[in-house]
Coordinates of C-alpha atoms in Angstrom, one line a residue:
X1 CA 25.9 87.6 93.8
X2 CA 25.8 87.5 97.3
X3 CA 26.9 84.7 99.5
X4 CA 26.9 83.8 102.9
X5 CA 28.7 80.8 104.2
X6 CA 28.2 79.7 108.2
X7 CA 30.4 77.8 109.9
X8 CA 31.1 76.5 113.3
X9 CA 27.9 74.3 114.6
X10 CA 28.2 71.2 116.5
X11 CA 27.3 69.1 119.9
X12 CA 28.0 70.4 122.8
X13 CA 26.5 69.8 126.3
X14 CA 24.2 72.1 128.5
X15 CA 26.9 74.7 129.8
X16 CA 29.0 75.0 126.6
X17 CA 30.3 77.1 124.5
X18 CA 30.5 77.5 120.5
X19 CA 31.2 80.0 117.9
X20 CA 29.2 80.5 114.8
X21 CA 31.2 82.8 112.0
X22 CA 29.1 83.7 108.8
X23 CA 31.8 85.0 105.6
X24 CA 29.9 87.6 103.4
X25 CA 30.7 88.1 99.8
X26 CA 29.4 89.7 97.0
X27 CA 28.2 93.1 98.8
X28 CA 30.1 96.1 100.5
X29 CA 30.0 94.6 104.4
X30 CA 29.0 98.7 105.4
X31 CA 25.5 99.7 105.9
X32 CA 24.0 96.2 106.3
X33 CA 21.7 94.6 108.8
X34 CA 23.5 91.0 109.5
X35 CA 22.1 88.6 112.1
X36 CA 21.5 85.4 113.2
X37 CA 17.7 83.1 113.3
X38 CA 17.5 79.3 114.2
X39 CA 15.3 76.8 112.7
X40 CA 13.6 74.0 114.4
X41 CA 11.5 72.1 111.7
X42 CA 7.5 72.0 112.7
X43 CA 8.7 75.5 114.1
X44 CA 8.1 79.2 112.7
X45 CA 11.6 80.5 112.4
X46 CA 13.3 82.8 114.7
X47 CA 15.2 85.4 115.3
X48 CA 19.0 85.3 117.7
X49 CA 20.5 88.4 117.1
X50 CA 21.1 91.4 114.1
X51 CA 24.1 93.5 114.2
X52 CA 23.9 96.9 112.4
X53 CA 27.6 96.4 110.0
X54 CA 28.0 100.4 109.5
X55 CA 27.4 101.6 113.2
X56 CA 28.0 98.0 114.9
X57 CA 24.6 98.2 117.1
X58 CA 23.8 94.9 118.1
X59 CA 19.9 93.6 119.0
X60 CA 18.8 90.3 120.7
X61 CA 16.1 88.3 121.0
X62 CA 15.5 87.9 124.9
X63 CA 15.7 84.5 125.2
X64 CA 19.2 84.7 124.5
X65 CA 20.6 87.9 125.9
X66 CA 23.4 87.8 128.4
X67 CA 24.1 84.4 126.7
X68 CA 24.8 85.0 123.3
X69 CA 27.1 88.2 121.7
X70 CA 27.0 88.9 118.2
X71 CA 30.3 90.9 116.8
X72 CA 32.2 91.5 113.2
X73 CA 35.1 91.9 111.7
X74 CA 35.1 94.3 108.9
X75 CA 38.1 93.5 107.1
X76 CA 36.8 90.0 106.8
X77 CA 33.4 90.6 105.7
X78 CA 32.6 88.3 108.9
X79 CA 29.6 88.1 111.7
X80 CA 30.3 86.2 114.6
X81 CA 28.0 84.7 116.9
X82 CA 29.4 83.7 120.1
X83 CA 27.1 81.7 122.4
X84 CA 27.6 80.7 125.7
X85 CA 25.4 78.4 128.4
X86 CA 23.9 76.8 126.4
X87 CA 20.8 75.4 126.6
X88 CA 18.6 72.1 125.0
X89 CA 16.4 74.5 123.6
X90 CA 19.0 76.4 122.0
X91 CA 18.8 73.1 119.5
X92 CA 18.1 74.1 116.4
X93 CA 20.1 74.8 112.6
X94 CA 21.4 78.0 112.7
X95 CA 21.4 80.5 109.7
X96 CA 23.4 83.6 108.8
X97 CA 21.0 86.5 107.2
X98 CA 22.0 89.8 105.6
X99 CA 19.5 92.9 104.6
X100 CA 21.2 94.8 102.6
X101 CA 21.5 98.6 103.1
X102 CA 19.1 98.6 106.2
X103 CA 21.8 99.5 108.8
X104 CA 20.3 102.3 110.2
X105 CA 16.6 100.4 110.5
X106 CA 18.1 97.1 112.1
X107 CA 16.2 97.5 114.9
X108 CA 13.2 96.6 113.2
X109 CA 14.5 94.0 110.5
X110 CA 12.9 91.0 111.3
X111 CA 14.2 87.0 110.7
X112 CA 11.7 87.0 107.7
X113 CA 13.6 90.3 106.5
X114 CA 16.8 89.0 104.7
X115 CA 17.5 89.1 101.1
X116 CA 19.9 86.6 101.5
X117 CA 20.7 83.5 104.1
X118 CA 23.3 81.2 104.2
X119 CA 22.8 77.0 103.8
X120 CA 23.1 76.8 107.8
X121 CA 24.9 74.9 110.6
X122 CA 22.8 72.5 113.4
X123 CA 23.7 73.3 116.4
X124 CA 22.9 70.6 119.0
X125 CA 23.0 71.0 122.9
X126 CA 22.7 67.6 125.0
X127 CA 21.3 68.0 128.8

């Protein structure tokens, strides 16, 4: 079974800084499209950033790039999502996703793509 299990949402204000981490378990972290979406209820869902786990290309969703740098760390089965300036609108709960075996396709996995997503953190940015 797999699991994913975010971790590292809270308040900042406009300007800041947070990490988000997402553990995996329950599937080999090689070969996987991980990423990131955001939630704002009475919104459609969407997509922050993908990392491919085998190759470690990394995608982004323009309204965050240059702001926001998704990374792992293999030996802990872990994503990272590092965001900095950020914004009001960057409000929203936050959500760990993993496709499992589409490494090589990330590039076109979408935020309605994952087989599996974690139970989320809220991320809230005061102006």
């Amino acid at each position: 079974q797999v699991q994913l299990v975010e971790s590292g949402g809270g308040s900042v204000q406009a300007g800041g800084s947070l990490r988000l981490s997402c553990a995996a378990s329950g599937t080999t972290f090689s070969s996987n499209c991980m990423g990131w979406f955001r939630h704002v209820p009475g919104n459609q869902r969407e997509g922050v950033a993908r990392i491919s786990t085998g190759g470690g290309s990394t995608f982004y969703a323009d309204a965050v790039k240059g702001r926001f740098t998704i990374s792992q760390d293999n030996a802990k089965n872990t994503v990272y999502l590092q965001m900095n300036n950020l914004k009001p609108e960057d409000t929203a709960m936050y959500y760990c996703g993993v496709r499992l075996g589409a490494g090589s396709v990330c590039y076109r996995v979408s935020e309605y793509d994952y087989n599996y997503s974690g139970q989320g953190t809220q991320v809230t940015v005061s102006s």
